[in-house]
Tab-separated table of N, CA and C in Angstrom:
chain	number	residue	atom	x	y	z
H	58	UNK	N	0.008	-0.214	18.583
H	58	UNK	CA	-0.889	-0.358	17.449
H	58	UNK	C	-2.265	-0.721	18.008
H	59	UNK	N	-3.251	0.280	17.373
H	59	UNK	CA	-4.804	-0.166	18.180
H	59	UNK	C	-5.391	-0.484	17.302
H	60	UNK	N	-5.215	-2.032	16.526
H	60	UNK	CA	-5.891	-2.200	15.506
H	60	UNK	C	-5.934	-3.699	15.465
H	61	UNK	N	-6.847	-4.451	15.579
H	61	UNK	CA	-6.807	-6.206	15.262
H	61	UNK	C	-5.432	-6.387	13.726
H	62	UNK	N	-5.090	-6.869	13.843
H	62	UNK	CA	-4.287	-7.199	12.385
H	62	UNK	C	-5.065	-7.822	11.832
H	63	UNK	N	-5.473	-8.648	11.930
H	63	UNK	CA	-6.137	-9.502	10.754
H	63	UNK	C	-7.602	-8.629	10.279
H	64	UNK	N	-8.257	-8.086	11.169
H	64	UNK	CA	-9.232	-7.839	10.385
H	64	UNK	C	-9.007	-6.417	9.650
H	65	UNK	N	-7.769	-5.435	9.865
H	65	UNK	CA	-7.786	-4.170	9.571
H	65	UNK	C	-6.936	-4.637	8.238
H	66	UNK	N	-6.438	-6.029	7.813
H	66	UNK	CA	-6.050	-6.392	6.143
H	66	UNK	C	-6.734	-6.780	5.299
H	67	UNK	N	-8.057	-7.467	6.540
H	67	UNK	CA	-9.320	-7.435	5.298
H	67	UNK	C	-10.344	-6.656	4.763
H	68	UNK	N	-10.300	-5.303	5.842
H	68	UNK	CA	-10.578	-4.587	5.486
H	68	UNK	C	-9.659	-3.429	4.436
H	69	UNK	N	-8.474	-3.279	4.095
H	69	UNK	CA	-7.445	-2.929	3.671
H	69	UNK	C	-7.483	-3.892	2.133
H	70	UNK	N	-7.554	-4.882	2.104
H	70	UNK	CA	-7.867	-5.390	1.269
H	70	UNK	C	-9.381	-5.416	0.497
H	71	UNK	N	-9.908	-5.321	0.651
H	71	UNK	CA	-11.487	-5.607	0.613
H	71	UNK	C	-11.877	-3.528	-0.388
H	72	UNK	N	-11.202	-2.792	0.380
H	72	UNK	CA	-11.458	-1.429	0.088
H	72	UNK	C	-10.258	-1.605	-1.038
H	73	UNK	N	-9.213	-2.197	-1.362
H	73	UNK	CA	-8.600	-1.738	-2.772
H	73	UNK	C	-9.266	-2.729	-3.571
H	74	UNK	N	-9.642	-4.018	-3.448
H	74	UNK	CA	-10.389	-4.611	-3.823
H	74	UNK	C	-11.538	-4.027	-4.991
H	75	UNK	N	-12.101	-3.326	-4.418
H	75	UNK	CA	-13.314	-2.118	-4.739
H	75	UNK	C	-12.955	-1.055	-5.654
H	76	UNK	N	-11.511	-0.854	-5.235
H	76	UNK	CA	-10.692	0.237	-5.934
H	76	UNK	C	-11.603	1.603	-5.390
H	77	UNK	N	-11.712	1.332	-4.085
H	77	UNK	CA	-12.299	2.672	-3.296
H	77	UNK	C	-11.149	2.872	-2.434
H	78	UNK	N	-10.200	4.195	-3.140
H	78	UNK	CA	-9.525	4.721	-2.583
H	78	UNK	C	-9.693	5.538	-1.320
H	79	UNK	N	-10.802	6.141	-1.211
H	79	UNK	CA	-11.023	6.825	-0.055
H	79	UNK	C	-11.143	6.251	1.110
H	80	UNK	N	-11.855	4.576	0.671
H	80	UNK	CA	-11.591	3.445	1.905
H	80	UNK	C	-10.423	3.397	2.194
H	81	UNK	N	-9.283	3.369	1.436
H	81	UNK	CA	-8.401	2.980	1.847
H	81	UNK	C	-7.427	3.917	2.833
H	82	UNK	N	-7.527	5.355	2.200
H	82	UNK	CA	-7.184	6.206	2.874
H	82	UNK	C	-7.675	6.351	4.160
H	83	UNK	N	-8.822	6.085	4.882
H	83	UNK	CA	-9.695	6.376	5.908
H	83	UNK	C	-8.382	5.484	6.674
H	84	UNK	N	-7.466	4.915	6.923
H	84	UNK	CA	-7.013	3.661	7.679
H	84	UNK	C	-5.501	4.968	8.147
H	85	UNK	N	-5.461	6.068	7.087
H	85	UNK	CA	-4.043	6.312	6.948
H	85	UNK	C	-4.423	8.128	7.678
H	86	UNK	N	-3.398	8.429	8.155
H	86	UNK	CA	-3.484	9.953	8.806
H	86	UNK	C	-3.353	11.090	8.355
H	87	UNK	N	-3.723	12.109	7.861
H	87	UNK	CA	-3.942	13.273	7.167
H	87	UNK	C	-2.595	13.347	6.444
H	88	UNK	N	-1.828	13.484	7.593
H	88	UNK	CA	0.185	13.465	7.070
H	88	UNK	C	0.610	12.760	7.005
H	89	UNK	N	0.435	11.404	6.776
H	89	UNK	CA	0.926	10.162	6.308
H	89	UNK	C	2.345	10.502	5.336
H	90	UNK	N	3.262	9.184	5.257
H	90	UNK	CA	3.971	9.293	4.019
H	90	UNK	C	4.209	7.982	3.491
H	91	UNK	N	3.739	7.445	2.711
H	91	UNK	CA	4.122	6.587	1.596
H	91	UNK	C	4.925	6.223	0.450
H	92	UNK	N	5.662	5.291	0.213
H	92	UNK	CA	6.700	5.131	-0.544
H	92	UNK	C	6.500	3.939	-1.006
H	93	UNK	N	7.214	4.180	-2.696
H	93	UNK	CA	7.304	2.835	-3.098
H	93	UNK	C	8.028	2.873	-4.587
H	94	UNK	N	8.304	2.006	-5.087
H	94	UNK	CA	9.084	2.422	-6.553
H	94	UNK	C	8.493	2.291	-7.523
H	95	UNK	N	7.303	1.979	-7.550
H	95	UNK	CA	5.892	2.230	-8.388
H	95	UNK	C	5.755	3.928	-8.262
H	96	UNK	N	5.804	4.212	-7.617
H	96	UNK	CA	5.162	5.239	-7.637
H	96	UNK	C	6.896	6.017	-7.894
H	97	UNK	N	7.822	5.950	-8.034
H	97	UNK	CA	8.641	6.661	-8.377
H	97	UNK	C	8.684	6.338	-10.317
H	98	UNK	N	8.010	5.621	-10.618
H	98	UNK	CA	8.170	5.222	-12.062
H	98	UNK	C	6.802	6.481	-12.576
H	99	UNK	N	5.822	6.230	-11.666
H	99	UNK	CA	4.403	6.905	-11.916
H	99	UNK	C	4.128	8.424	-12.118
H	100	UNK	N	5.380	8.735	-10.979
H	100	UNK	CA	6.003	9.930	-10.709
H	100	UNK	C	6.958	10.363	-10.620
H	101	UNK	N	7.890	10.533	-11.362
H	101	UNK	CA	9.341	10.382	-11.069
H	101	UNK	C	10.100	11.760	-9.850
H	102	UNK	N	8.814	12.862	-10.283
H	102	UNK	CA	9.304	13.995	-9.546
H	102	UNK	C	9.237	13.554	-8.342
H	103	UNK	N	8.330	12.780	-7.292
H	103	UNK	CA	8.529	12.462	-6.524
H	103	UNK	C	9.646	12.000	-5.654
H	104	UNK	N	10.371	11.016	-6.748
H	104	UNK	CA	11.421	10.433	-5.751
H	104	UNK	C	11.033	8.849	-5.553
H	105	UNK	N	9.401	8.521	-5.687
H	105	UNK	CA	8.835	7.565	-4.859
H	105	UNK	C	8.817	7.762	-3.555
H	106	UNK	N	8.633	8.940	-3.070
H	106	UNK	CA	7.888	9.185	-1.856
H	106	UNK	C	6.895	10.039	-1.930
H	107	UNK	N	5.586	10.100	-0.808
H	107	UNK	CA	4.703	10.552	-1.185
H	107	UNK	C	3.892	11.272	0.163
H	108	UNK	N	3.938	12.952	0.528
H	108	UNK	CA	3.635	13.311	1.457
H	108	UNK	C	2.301	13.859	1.753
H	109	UNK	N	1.366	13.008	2.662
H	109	UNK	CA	0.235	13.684	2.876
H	109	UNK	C	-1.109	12.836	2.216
H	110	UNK	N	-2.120	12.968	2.572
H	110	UNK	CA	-3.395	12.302	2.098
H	110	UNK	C	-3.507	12.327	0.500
H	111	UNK	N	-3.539	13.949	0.243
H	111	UNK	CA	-3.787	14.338	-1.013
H	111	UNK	C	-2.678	14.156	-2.228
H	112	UNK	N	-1.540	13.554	-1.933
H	112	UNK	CA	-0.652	13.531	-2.902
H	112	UNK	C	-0.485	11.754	-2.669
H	113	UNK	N	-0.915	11.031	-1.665
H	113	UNK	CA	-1.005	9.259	-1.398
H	113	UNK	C	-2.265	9.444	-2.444
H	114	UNK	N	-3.633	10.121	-2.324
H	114	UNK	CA	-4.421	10.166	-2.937
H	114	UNK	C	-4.631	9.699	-4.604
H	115	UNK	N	-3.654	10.906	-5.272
H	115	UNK	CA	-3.341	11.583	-6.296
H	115	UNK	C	-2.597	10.334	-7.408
H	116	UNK	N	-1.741	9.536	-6.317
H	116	UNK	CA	-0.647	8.629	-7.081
H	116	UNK	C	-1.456	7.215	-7.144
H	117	UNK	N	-2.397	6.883	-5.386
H	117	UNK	CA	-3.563	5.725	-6.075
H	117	UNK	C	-4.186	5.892	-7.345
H	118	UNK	N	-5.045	6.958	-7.166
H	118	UNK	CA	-6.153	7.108	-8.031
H	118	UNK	C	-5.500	6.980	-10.048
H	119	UNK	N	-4.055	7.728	-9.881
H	119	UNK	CA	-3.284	7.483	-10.705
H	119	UNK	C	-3.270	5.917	-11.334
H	120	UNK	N	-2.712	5.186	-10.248
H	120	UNK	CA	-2.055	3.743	-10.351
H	120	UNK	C	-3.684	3.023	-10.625
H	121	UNK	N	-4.277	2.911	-10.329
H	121	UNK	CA	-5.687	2.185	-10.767
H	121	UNK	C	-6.484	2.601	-11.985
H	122	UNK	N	-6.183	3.884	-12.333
H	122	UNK	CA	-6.395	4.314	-13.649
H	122	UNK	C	-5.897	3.739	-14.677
H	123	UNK	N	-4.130	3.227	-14.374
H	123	UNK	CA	-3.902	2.268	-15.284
H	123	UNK	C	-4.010	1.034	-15.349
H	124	UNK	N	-4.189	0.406	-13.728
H	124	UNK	CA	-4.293	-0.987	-13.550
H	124	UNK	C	-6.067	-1.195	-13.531
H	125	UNK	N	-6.589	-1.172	-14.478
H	125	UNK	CA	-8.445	-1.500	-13.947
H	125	UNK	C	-8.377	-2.766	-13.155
H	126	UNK	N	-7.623	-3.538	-13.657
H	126	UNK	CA	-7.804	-4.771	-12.924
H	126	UNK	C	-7.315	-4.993	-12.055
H	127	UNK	N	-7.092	-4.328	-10.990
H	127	UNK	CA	-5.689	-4.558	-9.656
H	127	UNK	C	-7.081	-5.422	-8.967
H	128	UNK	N	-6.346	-6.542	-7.921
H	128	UNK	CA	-6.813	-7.179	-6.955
H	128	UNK	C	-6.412	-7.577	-6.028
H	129	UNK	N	-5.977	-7.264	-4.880
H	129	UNK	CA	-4.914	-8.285	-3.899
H	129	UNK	C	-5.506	-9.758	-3.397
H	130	UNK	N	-5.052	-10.655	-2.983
H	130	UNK	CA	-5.163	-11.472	-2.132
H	130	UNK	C	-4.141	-11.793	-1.226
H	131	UNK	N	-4.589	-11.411	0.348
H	131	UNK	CA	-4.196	-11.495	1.191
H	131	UNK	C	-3.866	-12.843	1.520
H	132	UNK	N	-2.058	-12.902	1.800
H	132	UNK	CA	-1.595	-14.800	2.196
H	132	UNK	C	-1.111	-14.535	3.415
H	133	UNK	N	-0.525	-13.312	3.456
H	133	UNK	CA	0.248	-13.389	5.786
H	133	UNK	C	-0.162	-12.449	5.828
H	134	UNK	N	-0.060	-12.062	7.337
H	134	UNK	CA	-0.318	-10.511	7.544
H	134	UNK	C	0.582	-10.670	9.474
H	135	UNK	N	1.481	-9.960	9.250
H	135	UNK	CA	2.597	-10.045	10.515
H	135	UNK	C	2.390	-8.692	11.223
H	136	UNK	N	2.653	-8.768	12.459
H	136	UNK	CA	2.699	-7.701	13.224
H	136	UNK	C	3.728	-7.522	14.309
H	137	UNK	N	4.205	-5.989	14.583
H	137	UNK	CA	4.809	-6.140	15.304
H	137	UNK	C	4.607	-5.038	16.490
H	138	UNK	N	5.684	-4.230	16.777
H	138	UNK	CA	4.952	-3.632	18.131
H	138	UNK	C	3.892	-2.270	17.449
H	139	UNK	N	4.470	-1.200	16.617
H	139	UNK	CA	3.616	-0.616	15.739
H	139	UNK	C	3.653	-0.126	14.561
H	140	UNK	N	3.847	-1.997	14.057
H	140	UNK	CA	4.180	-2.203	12.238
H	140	UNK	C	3.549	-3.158	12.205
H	141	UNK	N	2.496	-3.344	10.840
H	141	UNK	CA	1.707	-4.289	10.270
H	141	UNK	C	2.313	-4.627	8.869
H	142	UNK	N	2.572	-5.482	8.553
H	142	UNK	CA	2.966	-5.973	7.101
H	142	UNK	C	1.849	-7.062	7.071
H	143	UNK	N	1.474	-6.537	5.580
H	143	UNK	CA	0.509	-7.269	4.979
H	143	UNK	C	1.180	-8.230	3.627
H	144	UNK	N	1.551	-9.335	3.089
H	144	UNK	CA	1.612	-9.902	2.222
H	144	UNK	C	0.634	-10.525	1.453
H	145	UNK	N	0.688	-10.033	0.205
H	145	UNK	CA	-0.086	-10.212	-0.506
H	145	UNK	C	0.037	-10.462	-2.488
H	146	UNK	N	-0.812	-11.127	-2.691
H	146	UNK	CA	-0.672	-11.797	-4.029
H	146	UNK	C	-1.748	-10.699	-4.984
H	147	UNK	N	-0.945	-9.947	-5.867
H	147	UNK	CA	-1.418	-8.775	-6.796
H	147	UNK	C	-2.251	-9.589	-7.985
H	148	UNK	N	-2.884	-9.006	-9.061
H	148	UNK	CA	-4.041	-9.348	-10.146
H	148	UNK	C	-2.863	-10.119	-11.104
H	149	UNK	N	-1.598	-9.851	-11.030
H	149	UNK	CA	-0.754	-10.724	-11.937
H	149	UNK	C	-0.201	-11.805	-11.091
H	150	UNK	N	-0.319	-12.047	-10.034
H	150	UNK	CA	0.380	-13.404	-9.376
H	150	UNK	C	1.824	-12.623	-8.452
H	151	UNK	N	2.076	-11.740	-8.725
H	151	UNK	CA	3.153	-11.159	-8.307
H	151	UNK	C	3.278	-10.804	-6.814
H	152	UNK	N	3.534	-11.542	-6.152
H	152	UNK	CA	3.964	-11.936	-4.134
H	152	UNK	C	4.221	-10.135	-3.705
H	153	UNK	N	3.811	-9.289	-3.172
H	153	UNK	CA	3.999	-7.894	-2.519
H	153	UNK	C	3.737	-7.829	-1.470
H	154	UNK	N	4.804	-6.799	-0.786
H	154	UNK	CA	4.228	-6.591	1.078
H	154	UNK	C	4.166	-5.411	1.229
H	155	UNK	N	3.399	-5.308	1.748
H	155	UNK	CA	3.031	-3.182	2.194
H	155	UNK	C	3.311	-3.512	3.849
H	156	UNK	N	4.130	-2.406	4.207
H	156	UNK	CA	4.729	-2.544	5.673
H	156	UNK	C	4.317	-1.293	6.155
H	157	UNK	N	2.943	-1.368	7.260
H	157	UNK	CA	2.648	0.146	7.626
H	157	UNK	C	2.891	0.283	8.942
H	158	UNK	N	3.609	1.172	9.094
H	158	UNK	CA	3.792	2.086	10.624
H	158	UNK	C	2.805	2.763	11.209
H	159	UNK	N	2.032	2.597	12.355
H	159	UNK	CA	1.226	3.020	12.741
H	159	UNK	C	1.371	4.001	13.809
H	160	UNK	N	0.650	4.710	14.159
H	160	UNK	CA	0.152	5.759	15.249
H	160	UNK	C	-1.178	5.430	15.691
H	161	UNK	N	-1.224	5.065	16.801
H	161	UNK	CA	-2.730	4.987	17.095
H	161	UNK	C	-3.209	3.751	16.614
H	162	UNK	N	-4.467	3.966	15.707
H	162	UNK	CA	-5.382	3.460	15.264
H	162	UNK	C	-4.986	3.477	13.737
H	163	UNK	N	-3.868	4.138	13.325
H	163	UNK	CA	-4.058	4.895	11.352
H	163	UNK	C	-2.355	5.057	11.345
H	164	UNK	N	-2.371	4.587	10.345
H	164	UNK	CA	-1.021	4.377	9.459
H	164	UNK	C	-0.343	5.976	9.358
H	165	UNK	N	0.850	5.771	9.982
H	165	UNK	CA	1.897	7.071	9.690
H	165	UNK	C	2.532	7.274	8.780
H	166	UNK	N	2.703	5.712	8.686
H	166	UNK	CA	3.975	5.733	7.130
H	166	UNK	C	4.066	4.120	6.314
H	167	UNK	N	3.638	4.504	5.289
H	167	UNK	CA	3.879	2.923	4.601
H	167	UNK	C	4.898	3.128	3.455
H	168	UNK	N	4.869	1.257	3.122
H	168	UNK	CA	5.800	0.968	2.040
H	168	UNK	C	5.220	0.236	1.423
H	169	UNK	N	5.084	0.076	-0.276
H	169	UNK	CA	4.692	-0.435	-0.744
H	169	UNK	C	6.070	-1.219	-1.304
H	170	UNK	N	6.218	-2.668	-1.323
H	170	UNK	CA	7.757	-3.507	-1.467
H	170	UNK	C	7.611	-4.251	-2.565
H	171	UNK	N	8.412	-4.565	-3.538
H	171	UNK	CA	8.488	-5.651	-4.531
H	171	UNK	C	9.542	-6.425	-4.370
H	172	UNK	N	8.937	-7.617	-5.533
H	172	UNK	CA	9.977	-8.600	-5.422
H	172	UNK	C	11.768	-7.990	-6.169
H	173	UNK	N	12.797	-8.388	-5.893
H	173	UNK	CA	14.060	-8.328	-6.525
H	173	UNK	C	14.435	-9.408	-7.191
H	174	UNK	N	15.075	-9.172	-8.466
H	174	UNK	CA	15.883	-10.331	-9.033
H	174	UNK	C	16.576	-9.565	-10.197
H	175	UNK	N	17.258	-10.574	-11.007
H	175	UNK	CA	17.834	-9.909	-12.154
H	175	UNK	C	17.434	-8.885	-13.101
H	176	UNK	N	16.259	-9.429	-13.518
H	176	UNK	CA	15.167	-8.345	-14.176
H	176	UNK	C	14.954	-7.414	-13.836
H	177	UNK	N	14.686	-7.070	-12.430
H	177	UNK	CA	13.809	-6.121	-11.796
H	177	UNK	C	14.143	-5.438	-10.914
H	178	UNK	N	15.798	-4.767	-10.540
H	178	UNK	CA	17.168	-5.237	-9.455
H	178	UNK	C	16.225	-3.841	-8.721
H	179	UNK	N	15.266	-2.776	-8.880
H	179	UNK	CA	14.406	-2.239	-8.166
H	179	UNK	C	13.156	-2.508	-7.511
H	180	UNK	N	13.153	-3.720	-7.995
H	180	UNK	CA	11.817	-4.292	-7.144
H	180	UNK	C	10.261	-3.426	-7.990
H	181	UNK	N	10.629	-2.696	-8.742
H	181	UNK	CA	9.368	-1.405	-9.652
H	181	UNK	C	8.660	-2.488	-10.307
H	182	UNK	N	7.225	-2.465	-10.186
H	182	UNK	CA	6.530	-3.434	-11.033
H	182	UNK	C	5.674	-2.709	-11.753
């Protein structure tokens, strides 16, 4: 991984922050793939997986259309040999970790994770 951790979550943060998706994308690789069960609710054809810039694109720009108010705040941010998990506190209080696999310098493959419990036994928020 060729990337400081801490500062590539505040920047990661800081660009959804903005709700400038294209910032955010700039971090991730043309063929990226992303997953998450948000986005299988958002999209169901999907699956909740999501292949490529323009279809990660397609399902942000989606998801902020309905959330105007999304905000993260960044509380850990862990690393490992070339995986970054970011934990972070969403615009409702709700604890989330995005776990990205890297190549290089730029994310190959992420996850967007929720919490589990009785309510919610998919973690889909």
């Amino acid at each position: 991984m060729d990337i400081d951790p801490s500062q590539f979550a505040a920047r990661w943060a800081a660009a959804w922050n903005a709700h400038d998706v294209e910032a955010v994308l700039a971090h991730f690789h043309d063929d990226a793939v992303f997953a998450s069960p948000f986005a299988r609710q958002l999209l169901p054809e999907t699956g909740g997986v999501l292949r490529g810039k323009a279809a990660i694109r397609a399902y942000w720009s989606a998801g902020l259309a309905r959330i105007p108010d999304l905000h993260f705040h960044v509380e850990a941010v862990f690393a490992g040999i070339d995986t970054l998990v970011i934990a972070y506190s969403n615009q409702k209080g709700v604890r989330v970790s995005e776990v990205l696999r890297f190549s290089g310098d730029r994310v190959i493959e992420g996850h967007g994770t929720y919490p589990v419990d009785a309510s919610n036994p998919t973690g889909a928020r």
